[in-house]
mmCIF file of C-alpha atoms in Angstrom:
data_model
loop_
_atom_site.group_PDB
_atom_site.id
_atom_site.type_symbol
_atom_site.label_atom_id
_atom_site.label_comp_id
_atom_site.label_asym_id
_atom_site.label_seq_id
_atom_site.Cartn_x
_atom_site.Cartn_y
_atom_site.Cartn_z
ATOM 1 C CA UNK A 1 141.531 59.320 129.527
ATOM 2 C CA UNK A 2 143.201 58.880 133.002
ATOM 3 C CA UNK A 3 142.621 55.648 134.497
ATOM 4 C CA UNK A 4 143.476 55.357 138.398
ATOM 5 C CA UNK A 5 143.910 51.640 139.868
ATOM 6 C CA UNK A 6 144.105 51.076 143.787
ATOM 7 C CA UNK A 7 145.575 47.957 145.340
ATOM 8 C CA UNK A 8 146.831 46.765 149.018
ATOM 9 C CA UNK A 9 143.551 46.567 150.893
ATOM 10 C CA UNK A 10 142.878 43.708 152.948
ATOM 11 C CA UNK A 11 141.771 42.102 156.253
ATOM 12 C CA UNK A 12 144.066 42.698 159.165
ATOM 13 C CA UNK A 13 143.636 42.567 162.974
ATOM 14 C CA UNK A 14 143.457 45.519 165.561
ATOM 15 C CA UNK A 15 146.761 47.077 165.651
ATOM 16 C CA UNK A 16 148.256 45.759 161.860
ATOM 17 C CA UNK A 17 149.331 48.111 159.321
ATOM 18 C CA UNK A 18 148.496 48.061 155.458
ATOM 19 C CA UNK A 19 149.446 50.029 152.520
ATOM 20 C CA UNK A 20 147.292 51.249 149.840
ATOM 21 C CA UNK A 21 148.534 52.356 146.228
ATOM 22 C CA UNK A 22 147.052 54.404 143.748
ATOM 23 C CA UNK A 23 148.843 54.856 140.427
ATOM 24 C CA UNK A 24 147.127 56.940 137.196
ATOM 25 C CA UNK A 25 147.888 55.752 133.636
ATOM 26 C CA UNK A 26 147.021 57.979 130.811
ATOM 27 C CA UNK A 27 147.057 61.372 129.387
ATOM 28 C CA UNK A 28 148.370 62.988 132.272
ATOM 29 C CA UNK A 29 150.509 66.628 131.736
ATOM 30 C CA UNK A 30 150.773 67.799 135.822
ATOM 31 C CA UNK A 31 149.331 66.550 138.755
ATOM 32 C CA UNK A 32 148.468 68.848 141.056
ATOM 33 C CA UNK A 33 147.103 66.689 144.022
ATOM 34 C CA UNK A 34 146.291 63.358 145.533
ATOM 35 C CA UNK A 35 144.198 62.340 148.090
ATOM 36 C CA UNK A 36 142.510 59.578 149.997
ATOM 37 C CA UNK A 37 138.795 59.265 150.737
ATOM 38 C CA UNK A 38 136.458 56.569 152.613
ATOM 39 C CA UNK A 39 133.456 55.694 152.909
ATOM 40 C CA UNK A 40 131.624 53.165 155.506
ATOM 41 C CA UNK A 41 128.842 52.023 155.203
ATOM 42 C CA UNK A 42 125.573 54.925 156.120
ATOM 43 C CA UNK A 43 128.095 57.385 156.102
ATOM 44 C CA UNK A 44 129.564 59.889 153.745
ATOM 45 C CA UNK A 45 132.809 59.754 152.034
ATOM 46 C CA UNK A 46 135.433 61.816 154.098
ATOM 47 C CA UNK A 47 138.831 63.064 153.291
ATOM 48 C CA UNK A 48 141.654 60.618 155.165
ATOM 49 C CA UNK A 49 144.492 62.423 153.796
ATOM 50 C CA UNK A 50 145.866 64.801 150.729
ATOM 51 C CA UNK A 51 149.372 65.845 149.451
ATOM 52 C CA UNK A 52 150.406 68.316 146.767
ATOM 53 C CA UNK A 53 152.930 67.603 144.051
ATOM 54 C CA UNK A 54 155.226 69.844 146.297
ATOM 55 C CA UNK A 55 154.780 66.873 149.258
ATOM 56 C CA UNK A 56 152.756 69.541 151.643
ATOM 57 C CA UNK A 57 150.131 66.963 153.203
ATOM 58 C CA UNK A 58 147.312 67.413 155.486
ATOM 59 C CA UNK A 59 145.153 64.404 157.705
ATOM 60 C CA UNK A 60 141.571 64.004 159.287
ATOM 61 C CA UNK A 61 142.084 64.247 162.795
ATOM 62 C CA UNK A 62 140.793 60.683 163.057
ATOM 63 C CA UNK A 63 144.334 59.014 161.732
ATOM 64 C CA UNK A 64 146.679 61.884 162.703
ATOM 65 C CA UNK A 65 149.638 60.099 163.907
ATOM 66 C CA UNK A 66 148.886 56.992 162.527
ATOM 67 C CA UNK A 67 148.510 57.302 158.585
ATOM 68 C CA UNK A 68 150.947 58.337 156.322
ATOM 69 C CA UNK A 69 150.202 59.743 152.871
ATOM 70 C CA UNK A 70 152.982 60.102 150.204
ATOM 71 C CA UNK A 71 153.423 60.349 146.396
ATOM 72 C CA UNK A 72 155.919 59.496 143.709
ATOM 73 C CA UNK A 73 155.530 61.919 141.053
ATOM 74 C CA UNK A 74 157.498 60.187 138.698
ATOM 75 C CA UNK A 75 155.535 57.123 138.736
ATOM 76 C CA UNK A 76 152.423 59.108 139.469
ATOM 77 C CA UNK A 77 151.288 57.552 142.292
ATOM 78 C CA UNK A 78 149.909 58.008 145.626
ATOM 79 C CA UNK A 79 150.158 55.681 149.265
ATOM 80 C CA UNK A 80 148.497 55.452 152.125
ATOM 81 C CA UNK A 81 150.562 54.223 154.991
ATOM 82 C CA UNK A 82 148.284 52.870 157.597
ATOM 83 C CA UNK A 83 149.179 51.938 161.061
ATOM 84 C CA UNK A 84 147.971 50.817 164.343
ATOM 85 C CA UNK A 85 144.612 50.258 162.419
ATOM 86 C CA UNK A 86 141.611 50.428 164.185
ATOM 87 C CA UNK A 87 138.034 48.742 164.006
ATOM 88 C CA UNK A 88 136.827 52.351 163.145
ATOM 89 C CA UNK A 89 139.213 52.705 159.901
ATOM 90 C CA UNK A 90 137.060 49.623 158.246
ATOM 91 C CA UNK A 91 135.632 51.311 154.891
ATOM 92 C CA UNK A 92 136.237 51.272 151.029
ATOM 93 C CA UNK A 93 138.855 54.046 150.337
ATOM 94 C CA UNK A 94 139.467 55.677 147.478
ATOM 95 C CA UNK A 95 141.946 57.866 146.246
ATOM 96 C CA UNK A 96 141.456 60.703 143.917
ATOM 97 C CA UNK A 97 143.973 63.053 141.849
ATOM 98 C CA UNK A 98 143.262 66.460 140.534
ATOM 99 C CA UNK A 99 144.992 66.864 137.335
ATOM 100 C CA UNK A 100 145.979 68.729 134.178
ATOM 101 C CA UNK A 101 145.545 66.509 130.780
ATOM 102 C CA UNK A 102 147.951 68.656 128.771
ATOM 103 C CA UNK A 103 149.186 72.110 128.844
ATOM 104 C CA UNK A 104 146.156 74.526 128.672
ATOM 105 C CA UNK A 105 143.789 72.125 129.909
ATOM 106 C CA UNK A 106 141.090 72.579 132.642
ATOM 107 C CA UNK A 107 141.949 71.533 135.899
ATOM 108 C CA UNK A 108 139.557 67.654 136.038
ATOM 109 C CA UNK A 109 139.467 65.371 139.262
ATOM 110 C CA UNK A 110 139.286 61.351 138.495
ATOM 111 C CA UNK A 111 138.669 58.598 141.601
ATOM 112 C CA UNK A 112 140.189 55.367 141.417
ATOM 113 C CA UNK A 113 138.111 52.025 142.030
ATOM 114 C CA UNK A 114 137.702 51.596 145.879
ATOM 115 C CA UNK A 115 139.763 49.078 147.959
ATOM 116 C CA UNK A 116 137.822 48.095 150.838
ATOM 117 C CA UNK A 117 139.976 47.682 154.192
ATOM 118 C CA UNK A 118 138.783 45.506 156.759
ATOM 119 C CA UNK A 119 139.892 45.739 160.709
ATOM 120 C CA UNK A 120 138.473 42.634 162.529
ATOM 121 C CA UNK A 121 139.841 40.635 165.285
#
């Protein structure tokens, strides 16, 4: 099965930048898109950002301008480039891939661990 592991959250102060990193291991014959969700706490999981396998990417509104979401298809991984972070961005995000196992295969989503990111002065 497809495993997906996260890594580069943190603490950083009003203003910092961090970058998150989400790579899948396994059975994996196309992926088809990645994306990054969080979640505060009380509130529901949102989309923060998605990108097809052809780089075509979309953003909330909320971190237009200041996040940047890219993949390496060879390595099969997906980043979040966040910048000029805000008290508001604190939540655990998660990234998520919608893949192919192998040729003739349903189409199955998988969500990596959670990385929680922390803005505090």
């Amino acid at each position: 099965q497809v495993q997906l592991v996260e890594s580069g959250g943190g603490l950083v102060q009003p203003g910092g930048s961090l970058r998150l990193s989400c790579a899948a291991s396994g059975t994996i014959f196309s992926i088809i898109a990645m994306g990054w969700y969080r979640q505060a706490p009380g509130k529901q999981r949102e989309l923060v950002a998605d990108i097809s396998r052809g780089g075509v990417t979309s953003y909330a509104d909320s971190v237009k301008g200041r996040f940047t979401i890219s993949r390496d298809n060879a390595k099969n991984t997906v980043y979040l480039q966040m910048n000029s972070l805000k008290v508001e961005d604190t939540a655990v995000y998660y990234c998520n891939m919608a893949l192919f196992a192998w040729r003739g295969a349903g189409l199955e989503h998988y969500w990596g661990q959670g990385t929680q990111v922390t803005v505090s002065s």
